[in-house]
Amino acid sequence: MTIDRAAVAALVARPALQRLLAVLDGDGETTWIVGGAVRDVLIGRQVSDVDCATTATPEETMRRAGEAGFRVVPTGIDHGTVTVIVEGTPFEVTSLREDVETDGRRAKVAFGRDFAADARRRDFTMNALYADRTGQVHDFVGGLTDLAARHVRFIGDPGQRIAEDYLRILRFFRFHAAYGSGDIDAAGFTAAVRARSGLDLLSHERLRTEIAKLLGAARALETCRIMIDAGLLQRIFAGVTHDIRLARLVAWEAAFGRRPDPVLRLAALGTDIPEDAARLRDRLRLSNVETRRIHAFAALVERLNGTAGPWSLRDLRALALFFAPEIVAAAFAAAALQADIDTRGRDFLAAVARGEAIVPVFPLSGEEVVAAGVPKGPRVGAVLAAARERWLDEDCPADAAALERILQQAVAAGRAG
C-alpha cells in the first residue's frame, strides 16, 4: 500500500512522544512505535493510544524514564510492559519478547532484541507494524499488504497463534468486523472454529471486552452472522441469538445517524425474555447499568410482541415513563412494529432517535397525593396511577391548574371506588 509518510511523521512528531523516544531510543537501545497506532495512522483513522516496543529490558526502561523525570507504572512488568507518563500522556512500552510457554490463557516470555522475532509472535499481520523516530515503517510479516486489502490474517499458523491465547478467536472476528473487507480469512476461520472449546477457558471479563468491541464495529452484523453459523456466539452467550433483530436495530441506527450502541445491540442479539439479561450479565460480567438496560429492552420487546397495535403517541409516552425513551424507540425498531404506530407516534419515535424529543416527565408524586388528603398506604399508589392515566389522556399538561384538577379528580375517583 502507499504509505502516508506525512501522517506517520505527524504521529512521530507529537511532542510527548518525541520526549519519550529521545530518552529511550539511543545509547545502545532501539525503541519504535508498534501496533495499533501505526496501523490506524496508515489508514487515516484517529490515533489515541500509542504503544512502543523496545530492545531495552523493563528495568532499563524504568531507569531511563525515571531519570528523565517521567512517571513510571509497572503495569505488566512480568510480560515486559511498563507505562511511562509524559506530559500527562501514558505510553505503554514493552520490551521485545518471545513466548517461551503458553497455555491458551497466559504466557511466559523471554526478552530479546530482534524486532522480526517480536513481530512473529504477535497475532495479526496488520498489528505487527512498526515506525521508528524518522517515520520509516518496518514490516516483517506482510502487514502492509494485508492492511491495504483490509484482510485480517494471522501471522504464521493460525492454529498455533490461537493455541497461544484463545482470546485470539474473538479478536480475529472483532478485527474482521472493525477492519476487514470482503470475505473472512478462510484459514483463520477454520482454525477458530476448530479451537472453539478454548473459549470456555477465558475469563468472563475478557469475553465481555471483546464482545463489546465487536458489537460496536462497522461490520458487526455480518460478523455476528458468521459466528452464529459456526455456533460460536451461542456458545459464548449460552443461549439464543437473533441476528434478524440485530439487523433491524443496526438499520435503525443507520437511518437516524446514531452511533452503534453495543449494549442495545447485545440486547437485540442475545435476549428472548427479560430473564436473559441475568444470563448475559453472568456470562459477560456486565455492570448493573448495562444489565438494567438489557432487561428493560427484553421486557419491552416481550410486551410489544404480545400486544396488538395501533400504538398512539399517548401509548408511547406511557411506555417512556417506565422505560428509557431510547429503549422504547430501539425496541419498536428491533421488533419491526413501526407499521402499527400512528403518525404522531412515529414522529415521536423519530425525534427520540435523533435526540430531539422532549419526553414529558410525570410531575406528580406520592407526597402530593398524601397532601391532597389520601392516607398513606396502598391507596396512594392507586390514586397516583389514576392521575398518571388522566395526565396522559390530556396530552401531558404541565401547568399547575391542570395538574391540580387532574389530582383532585383522581382523589375523588379513588374515594368513590
PDB file of N, CA, C and O in Angstrom, residues 210-268:
ATOM      1  N   GLU A 210     -14.136  -8.099  24.460  1.00  0.00           N
ATOM      2  CA  GLU A 210     -14.103  -8.372  23.018  1.00  0.00           C
ATOM      3  C   GLU A 210     -15.486  -8.304  22.389  1.00  0.00           C
ATOM      4  O   GLU A 210     -15.656  -7.774  21.287  1.00  0.00           O
ATOM      5  N   ILE A 211     -16.494  -8.835  23.074  1.00  0.00           N
ATOM      6  CA  ILE A 211     -17.857  -8.797  22.526  1.00  0.00           C
ATOM      7  C   ILE A 211     -18.336  -7.363  22.399  1.00  0.00           C
ATOM      8  O   ILE A 211     -18.957  -6.981  21.391  1.00  0.00           O
ATOM      9  N   ALA A 212     -18.050  -6.528  23.390  1.00  0.00           N
ATOM     10  CA  ALA A 212     -18.470  -5.124  23.327  1.00  0.00           C
ATOM     11  C   ALA A 212     -17.809  -4.419  22.149  1.00  0.00           C
ATOM     12  O   ALA A 212     -18.466  -3.663  21.409  1.00  0.00           O
ATOM     13  N   LYS A 213     -16.515  -4.652  21.943  1.00  0.00           N
ATOM     14  CA  LYS A 213     -15.825  -4.024  20.823  1.00  0.00           C
ATOM     15  C   LYS A 213     -16.334  -4.550  19.490  1.00  0.00           C
ATOM     16  O   LYS A 213     -16.493  -3.792  18.524  1.00  0.00           O
ATOM     17  N   LEU A 214     -16.599  -5.840  19.428  1.00  0.00           N
ATOM     18  CA  LEU A 214     -17.121  -6.419  18.188  1.00  0.00           C
ATOM     19  C   LEU A 214     -18.477  -5.809  17.833  1.00  0.00           C
ATOM     20  O   LEU A 214     -18.721  -5.425  16.686  1.00  0.00           O
ATOM     21  N   LEU A 215     -19.364  -5.714  18.827  1.00  0.00           N
ATOM     22  CA  LEU A 215     -20.704  -5.204  18.569  1.00  0.00           C
ATOM     23  C   LEU A 215     -20.703  -3.729  18.193  1.00  0.00           C
ATOM     24  O   LEU A 215     -21.643  -3.242  17.571  1.00  0.00           O
ATOM     25  N   GLY A 216     -19.658  -3.016  18.550  1.00  0.00           N
ATOM     26  CA  GLY A 216     -19.575  -1.607  18.183  1.00  0.00           C
ATOM     27  C   GLY A 216     -18.881  -1.363  16.857  1.00  0.00           C
ATOM     28  O   GLY A 216     -18.774  -0.219  16.415  1.00  0.00           O
ATOM     29  N   ALA A 217     -18.426  -2.418  16.193  1.00  0.00           N
ATOM     30  CA  ALA A 217     -17.647  -2.279  14.969  1.00  0.00           C
ATOM     31  C   ALA A 217     -18.544  -2.095  13.742  1.00  0.00           C
ATOM     32  O   ALA A 217     -19.742  -2.379  13.768  1.00  0.00           O
ATOM     33  N   ALA A 218     -17.915  -1.637  12.655  1.00  0.00           N
ATOM     34  CA  ALA A 218     -18.669  -1.302  11.437  1.00  0.00           C
ATOM     35  C   ALA A 218     -19.383  -2.504  10.828  1.00  0.00           C
ATOM     36  O   ALA A 218     -20.500  -2.386  10.324  1.00  0.00           O
ATOM     37  N   ARG A 219     -18.746  -3.665  10.851  1.00  0.00           N
ATOM     38  CA  ARG A 219     -19.334  -4.852  10.235  1.00  0.00           C
ATOM     39  C   ARG A 219     -19.771  -5.861  11.287  1.00  0.00           C
ATOM     40  O   ARG A 219     -19.638  -7.075  11.125  1.00  0.00           O
ATOM     41  N   ALA A 220     -20.322  -5.351  12.374  1.00  0.00           N
ATOM     42  CA  ALA A 220     -20.733  -6.219  13.474  1.00  0.00           C
ATOM     43  C   ALA A 220     -21.792  -7.223  13.028  1.00  0.00           C
ATOM     44  O   ALA A 220     -21.713  -8.406  13.377  1.00  0.00           O
ATOM     45  N   LEU A 221     -22.777  -6.756  12.270  1.00  0.00           N
ATOM     46  CA  LEU A 221     -23.876  -7.648  11.885  1.00  0.00           C
ATOM     47  C   LEU A 221     -23.379  -8.807  11.028  1.00  0.00           C
ATOM     48  O   LEU A 221     -23.675  -9.973  11.313  1.00  0.00           O
ATOM     49  N   GLU A 222     -22.618  -8.484   9.982  1.00  0.00           N
ATOM     50  CA  GLU A 222     -22.124  -9.550   9.102  1.00  0.00           C
ATOM     51  C   GLU A 222     -21.246 -10.533   9.874  1.00  0.00           C
ATOM     52  O   GLU A 222     -21.332 -11.751   9.682  1.00  0.00           O
ATOM     53  N   THR A 223     -20.416 -10.011  10.764  1.00  0.00           N
ATOM     54  CA  THR A 223     -19.511 -10.874  11.515  1.00  0.00           C
ATOM     55  C   THR A 223     -20.270 -11.728  12.521  1.00  0.00           C
ATOM     56  O   THR A 223     -19.955 -12.914  12.700  1.00  0.00           O
ATOM     57  N   CYS A 224     -21.264 -11.155  13.180  1.00  0.00           N
ATOM     58  CA  CYS A 224     -22.074 -11.944  14.112  1.00  0.00           C
ATOM     59  C   CYS A 224     -22.780 -13.084  13.381  1.00  0.00           C
ATOM     60  O   CYS A 224     -22.901 -14.197  13.919  1.00  0.00           O
ATOM     61  N   ARG A 225     -23.231 -12.834  12.181  1.00  0.00           N
ATOM     62  CA  ARG A 225     -23.892 -13.900  11.423  1.00  0.00           C
ATOM     63  C   ARG A 225     -22.917 -15.025  11.098  1.00  0.00           C
ATOM     64  O   ARG A 225     -23.278 -16.212  11.128  1.00  0.00           O
ATOM     65  N   ILE A 226     -21.683 -14.675  10.783  1.00  0.00           N
ATOM     66  CA  ILE A 226     -20.663 -15.701  10.541  1.00  0.00           C
ATOM     67  C   ILE A 226     -20.459 -16.524  11.818  1.00  0.00           C
ATOM     68  O   ILE A 226     -20.377 -17.762  11.779  1.00  0.00           O
ATOM     69  N   MET A 227     -20.396 -15.856  12.957  1.00  0.00           N
ATOM     70  CA  MET A 227     -20.167 -16.540  14.225  1.00  0.00           C
ATOM     71  C   MET A 227     -21.368 -17.386  14.631  1.00  0.00           C
ATOM     72  O   MET A 227     -21.219 -18.466  15.218  1.00  0.00           O
ATOM     73  N   ILE A 228     -22.567 -16.919  14.321  1.00  0.00           N
ATOM     74  CA  ILE A 228     -23.775 -17.699  14.619  1.00  0.00           C
ATOM     75  C   ILE A 228     -23.800 -18.966  13.779  1.00  0.00           C
ATOM     76  O   ILE A 228     -24.089 -20.065  14.272  1.00  0.00           O
ATOM     77  N   ASP A 229     -23.497 -18.835  12.495  1.00  0.00           N
ATOM     78  CA  ASP A 229     -23.490 -20.009  11.622  1.00  0.00           C
ATOM     79  C   ASP A 229     -22.486 -21.051  12.095  1.00  0.00           C
ATOM     80  O   ASP A 229     -22.681 -22.259  11.901  1.00  0.00           O
ATOM     81  N   ALA A 230     -21.407 -20.584  12.735  1.00  0.00           N
ATOM     82  CA  ALA A 230     -20.386 -21.507  13.238  1.00  0.00           C
ATOM     83  C   ALA A 230     -20.673 -21.985  14.660  1.00  0.00           C
ATOM     84  O   ALA A 230     -19.920 -22.794  15.211  1.00  0.00           O
ATOM     85  N   GLY A 231     -21.750 -21.489  15.268  1.00  0.00           N
ATOM     86  CA  GLY A 231     -22.105 -21.899  16.620  1.00  0.00           C
ATOM     87  C   GLY A 231     -21.284 -21.247  17.714  1.00  0.00           C
ATOM     88  O   GLY A 231     -21.338 -21.675  18.873  1.00  0.00           O
ATOM     89  N   LEU A 232     -20.551 -20.200  17.392  1.00  0.00           N
ATOM     90  CA  LEU A 232     -19.651 -19.587  18.371  1.00  0.00           C
ATOM     91  C   LEU A 232     -20.376 -18.646  19.329  1.00  0.00           C
ATOM     92  O   LEU A 232     -20.122 -18.660  20.537  1.00  0.00           O
ATOM     93  N   LEU A 233     -21.251 -17.806  18.799  1.00  0.00           N
ATOM     94  CA  LEU A 233     -21.929 -16.859  19.691  1.00  0.00           C
ATOM     95  C   LEU A 233     -22.868 -17.579  20.650  1.00  0.00           C
ATOM     96  O   LEU A 233     -22.995 -17.189  21.814  1.00  0.00           O
ATOM     97  N   GLN A 234     -23.526 -18.621  20.174  1.00  0.00           N
ATOM     98  CA  GLN A 234     -24.400 -19.378  21.064  1.00  0.00           C
ATOM     99  C   GLN A 234     -23.604 -19.968  22.224  1.00  0.00           C
ATOM    100  O   GLN A 234     -24.088 -20.028  23.356  1.00  0.00           O
ATOM    101  N   ARG A 235     -22.376 -20.382  21.935  1.00  0.00           N
ATOM    102  CA  ARG A 235     -21.522 -20.944  22.986  1.00  0.00           C
ATOM    103  C   ARG A 235     -21.150 -19.865  24.002  1.00  0.00           C
ATOM    104  O   ARG A 235     -21.145 -20.108  25.216  1.00  0.00           O
ATOM    105  N   ILE A 236     -20.829 -18.682  23.515  1.00  0.00           N
ATOM    106  CA  ILE A 236     -20.429 -17.588  24.404  1.00  0.00           C
ATOM    107  C   ILE A 236     -21.611 -17.101  25.236  1.00  0.00           C
ATOM    108  O   ILE A 236     -21.494 -16.874  26.448  1.00  0.00           O
ATOM    109  N   PHE A 237     -22.761 -16.945  24.601  1.00  0.00           N
ATOM    110  CA  PHE A 237     -23.940 -16.431  25.293  1.00  0.00           C
ATOM    111  C   PHE A 237     -24.639 -17.498  26.136  1.00  0.00           C
ATOM    112  O   PHE A 237     -25.432 -17.164  27.016  1.00  0.00           O
ATOM    113  N   ALA A 238     -24.387 -18.766  25.835  1.00  0.00           N
ATOM    114  CA  ALA A 238     -25.102 -19.875  26.482  1.00  0.00           C
ATOM    115  C   ALA A 238     -26.608 -19.719  26.296  1.00  0.00           C
ATOM    116  O   ALA A 238     -27.403 -19.954  27.208  1.00  0.00           O
ATOM    117  N   GLY A 239     -26.995 -19.310  25.088  1.00  0.00           N
ATOM    118  CA  GLY A 239     -28.411 -19.123  24.824  1.00  0.00           C
ATOM    119  C   GLY A 239     -28.664 -18.692  23.393  1.00  0.00           C
ATOM    120  O   GLY A 239     -27.846 -18.913  22.498  1.00  0.00           O
ATOM    121  N   VAL A 240     -29.785 -18.051  23.211  1.00  0.00           N
ATOM    122  CA  VAL A 240     -30.299 -17.727  21.882  1.00  0.00           C
ATOM    123  C   VAL A 240     -29.519 -16.588  21.236  1.00  0.00           C
ATOM    124  O   VAL A 240     -28.829 -15.813  21.903  1.00  0.00           O
ATOM    125  N   THR A 241     -29.649 -16.505  19.923  1.00  0.00           N
ATOM    126  CA  THR A 241     -29.150 -15.356  19.169  1.00  0.00           C
ATOM    127  C   THR A 241     -30.187 -14.980  18.129  1.00  0.00           C
ATOM    128  O   THR A 241     -30.830 -15.852  17.543  1.00  0.00           O
ATOM    129  N   HIS A 242     -30.365 -13.679  17.913  1.00  0.00           N
ATOM    130  CA  HIS A 242     -31.369 -13.173  16.966  1.00  0.00           C
ATOM    131  C   HIS A 242     -30.706 -12.195  16.010  1.00  0.00           C
ATOM    132  O   HIS A 242     -30.721 -10.986  16.236  1.00  0.00           O
ATOM    133  N   ASP A 243     -30.140 -12.692  14.938  1.00  0.00           N
ATOM    134  CA  ASP A 243     -29.460 -11.803  14.011  1.00  0.00           C
ATOM    135  C   ASP A 243     -30.438 -10.903  13.270  1.00  0.00           C
ATOM    136  O   ASP A 243     -30.096  -9.770  12.916  1.00  0.00           O
ATOM    137  N   ILE A 244     -31.675 -11.362  13.039  1.00  0.00           N
ATOM    138  CA  ILE A 244     -32.656 -10.525  12.339  1.00  0.00           C
ATOM    139  C   ILE A 244     -33.014  -9.312  13.190  1.00  0.00           C
ATOM    140  O   ILE A 244     -33.112  -8.184  12.696  1.00  0.00           O
ATOM    141  N   ARG A 245     -33.194  -9.536  14.474  1.00  0.00           N
ATOM    142  CA  ARG A 245     -33.497  -8.422  15.375  1.00  0.00           C
ATOM    143  C   ARG A 245     -32.317  -7.446  15.424  1.00  0.00           C
ATOM    144  O   ARG A 245     -32.504  -6.218  15.430  1.00  0.00           O
ATOM    145  N   LEU A 246     -31.101  -7.986  15.455  1.00  0.00           N
ATOM    146  CA  LEU A 246     -29.917  -7.125  15.420  1.00  0.00           C
ATOM    147  C   LEU A 246     -29.865  -6.342  14.116  1.00  0.00           C
ATOM    148  O   LEU A 246     -29.536  -5.150  14.112  1.00  0.00           O
ATOM    149  N   ALA A 247     -30.203  -6.988  13.005  1.00  0.00           N
ATOM    150  CA  ALA A 247     -30.180  -6.304  11.708  1.00  0.00           C
ATOM    151  C   ALA A 247     -31.147  -5.124  11.696  1.00  0.00           C
ATOM    152  O   ALA A 247     -30.828  -4.049  11.160  1.00  0.00           O
ATOM    153  N   ARG A 248     -32.311  -5.300  12.285  1.00  0.00           N
ATOM    154  CA  ARG A 248     -33.274  -4.193  12.340  1.00  0.00           C
ATOM    155  C   ARG A 248     -32.735  -3.037  13.178  1.00  0.00           C
ATOM    156  O   ARG A 248     -32.899  -1.864  12.815  1.00  0.00           O
ATOM    157  N   LEU A 249     -32.101  -3.373  14.291  1.00  0.00           N
ATOM    158  CA  LEU A 249     -31.557  -2.320  15.157  1.00  0.00           C
ATOM    159  C   LEU A 249     -30.428  -1.577  14.456  1.00  0.00           C
ATOM    160  O   LEU A 249     -30.347  -0.341  14.525  1.00  0.00           O
ATOM    161  N   VAL A 250     -29.551  -2.307  13.774  1.00  0.00           N
ATOM    162  CA  VAL A 250     -28.455  -1.679  13.040  1.00  0.00           C
ATOM    163  C   VAL A 250     -28.997  -0.757  11.954  1.00  0.00           C
ATOM    164  O   VAL A 250     -28.492   0.358  11.751  1.00  0.00           O
ATOM    165  N   ALA A 251     -30.034  -1.197  11.251  1.00  0.00           N
ATOM    166  CA  ALA A 251     -30.641  -0.364  10.214  1.00  0.00           C
ATOM    167  C   ALA A 251     -31.262   0.891  10.812  1.00  0.00           C
ATOM    168  O   ALA A 251     -31.177   1.989  10.226  1.00  0.00           O
ATOM    169  N   TRP A 252     -31.877   0.755  11.975  1.00  0.00           N
ATOM    170  CA  TRP A 252     -32.464   1.909  12.668  1.00  0.00           C
ATOM    171  C   TRP A 252     -31.382   2.905  13.059  1.00  0.00           C
ATOM    172  O   TRP A 252     -31.544   4.114  12.855  1.00  0.00           O
ATOM    173  N   GLU A 253     -30.280   2.425  13.591  1.00  0.00           N
ATOM    174  CA  GLU A 253     -29.174   3.323  13.944  1.00  0.00           C
ATOM    175  C   GLU A 253     -28.671   4.081  12.720  1.00  0.00           C
ATOM    176  O   GLU A 253     -28.443   5.296  12.771  1.00  0.00           O
ATOM    177  N   ALA A 254     -28.528   3.357  11.615  1.00  0.00           N
ATOM    178  CA  ALA A 254     -28.026   3.987  10.389  1.00  0.00           C
ATOM    179  C   ALA A 254     -29.007   5.020   9.854  1.00  0.00           C
ATOM    180  O   ALA A 254     -28.612   6.093   9.385  1.00  0.00           O
ATOM    181  N   ALA A 255     -30.292   4.711   9.922  1.00  0.00           N
ATOM    182  CA  ALA A 255     -31.316   5.607   9.380  1.00  0.00           C
ATOM    183  C   ALA A 255     -31.331   6.945  10.109  1.00  0.00           C
ATOM    184  O   ALA A 255     -31.647   7.985   9.502  1.00  0.00           O
ATOM    185  N   PHE A 256     -30.993   6.939  11.385  1.00  0.00           N
ATOM    186  CA  PHE A 256     -31.062   8.172  12.177  1.00  0.00           C
ATOM    187  C   PHE A 256     -29.686   8.696  12.555  1.00  0.00           C
ATOM    188  O   PHE A 256     -29.566   9.597  13.392  1.00  0.00           O
ATOM    189  N   GLY A 257     -28.633   8.147  11.938  1.00  0.00           N
ATOM    190  CA  GLY A 257     -27.295   8.635  12.196  1.00  0.00           C
ATOM    191  C   GLY A 257     -26.831   8.429  13.618  1.00  0.00           C
ATOM    192  O   GLY A 257     -26.035   9.210  14.143  1.00  0.00           O
ATOM    193  N   ARG A 258     -27.297   7.367  14.264  1.00  0.00           N
ATOM    194  CA  ARG A 258     -26.914   7.087  15.640  1.00  0.00           C
ATOM    195  C   ARG A 258     -25.614   6.284  15.684  1.00  0.00           C
ATOM    196  O   ARG A 258     -25.374   5.432  14.831  1.00  0.00           O
ATOM    197  N   ARG A 259     -24.818   6.550  16.686  1.00  0.00           N
ATOM    198  CA  ARG A 259     -23.611   5.755  16.885  1.00  0.00           C
ATOM    199  C   ARG A 259     -24.009   4.366  17.375  1.00  0.00           C
ATOM    200  O   ARG A 259     -25.001   4.210  18.098  1.00  0.00           O
ATOM    201  N   PRO A 260     -23.259   3.340  16.998  1.00  0.00           N
ATOM    202  CA  PRO A 260     -23.573   1.990  17.479  1.00  0.00           C
ATOM    203  C   PRO A 260     -23.610   1.938  19.001  1.00  0.00           C
ATOM    204  O   PRO A 260     -22.758   2.520  19.672  1.00  0.00           O
ATOM    205  N   ASP A 261     -24.606   1.265  19.515  1.00  0.00           N
ATOM    206  CA  ASP A 261     -24.763   1.097  20.958  1.00  0.00           C
ATOM    207  C   ASP A 261     -24.545  -0.382  21.273  1.00  0.00           C
ATOM    208  O   ASP A 261     -25.459  -1.194  21.106  1.00  0.00           O
ATOM    209  N   PRO A 262     -23.346  -0.780  21.716  1.00  0.00           N
ATOM    210  CA  PRO A 262     -23.080  -2.203  21.941  1.00  0.00           C
ATOM    211  C   PRO A 262     -24.035  -2.869  22.921  1.00  0.00           C
ATOM    212  O   PRO A 262     -24.352  -4.053  22.765  1.00  0.00           O
ATOM    213  N   VAL A 263     -24.505  -2.147  23.926  1.00  0.00           N
ATOM    214  CA  VAL A 263     -25.390  -2.753  24.923  1.00  0.00           C
ATOM    215  C   VAL A 263     -26.757  -3.050  24.313  1.00  0.00           C
ATOM    216  O   VAL A 263     -27.302  -4.151  24.483  1.00  0.00           O
ATOM    217  N   LEU A 264     -27.320  -2.093  23.583  1.00  0.00           N
ATOM    218  CA  LEU A 264     -28.600  -2.348  22.934  1.00  0.00           C
ATOM    219  C   LEU A 264     -28.456  -3.408  21.845  1.00  0.00           C
ATOM    220  O   LEU A 264     -29.356  -4.228  21.639  1.00  0.00           O
ATOM    221  N   ARG A 265     -27.324  -3.412  21.154  1.00  0.00           N
ATOM    222  CA  ARG A 265     -27.096  -4.449  20.143  1.00  0.00           C
ATOM    223  C   ARG A 265     -27.022  -5.825  20.801  1.00  0.00           C
ATOM    224  O   ARG A 265     -27.544  -6.808  20.264  1.00  0.00           O
ATOM    225  N   LEU A 266     -26.383  -5.891  21.957  1.00  0.00           N
ATOM    226  CA  LEU A 266     -26.330  -7.152  22.685  1.00  0.00           C
ATOM    227  C   LEU A 266     -27.724  -7.580  23.119  1.00  0.00           C
ATOM    228  O   LEU A 266     -28.075  -8.769  23.030  1.00  0.00           O
ATOM    229  N   ALA A 267     -28.533  -6.632  23.570  1.00  0.00           N
ATOM    230  CA  ALA A 267     -29.899  -6.948  23.980  1.00  0.00           C
ATOM    231  C   ALA A 267     -30.715  -7.479  22.805  1.00  0.00           C
ATOM    232  O   ALA A 267     -31.449  -8.465  22.939  1.00  0.00           O
ATOM    233  N   ALA A 268     -30.583  -6.839  21.650  1.00  0.00           N
ATOM    234  CA  ALA A 268     -31.324  -7.294  20.474  1.00  0.00           C
ATOM    235  C   ALA A 268     -30.858  -8.667  20.030  1.00  0.00           C
ATOM    236  O   ALA A 268     -31.661  -9.508  19.608  1.00  0.00           O
TER     237      ALA A 268
END
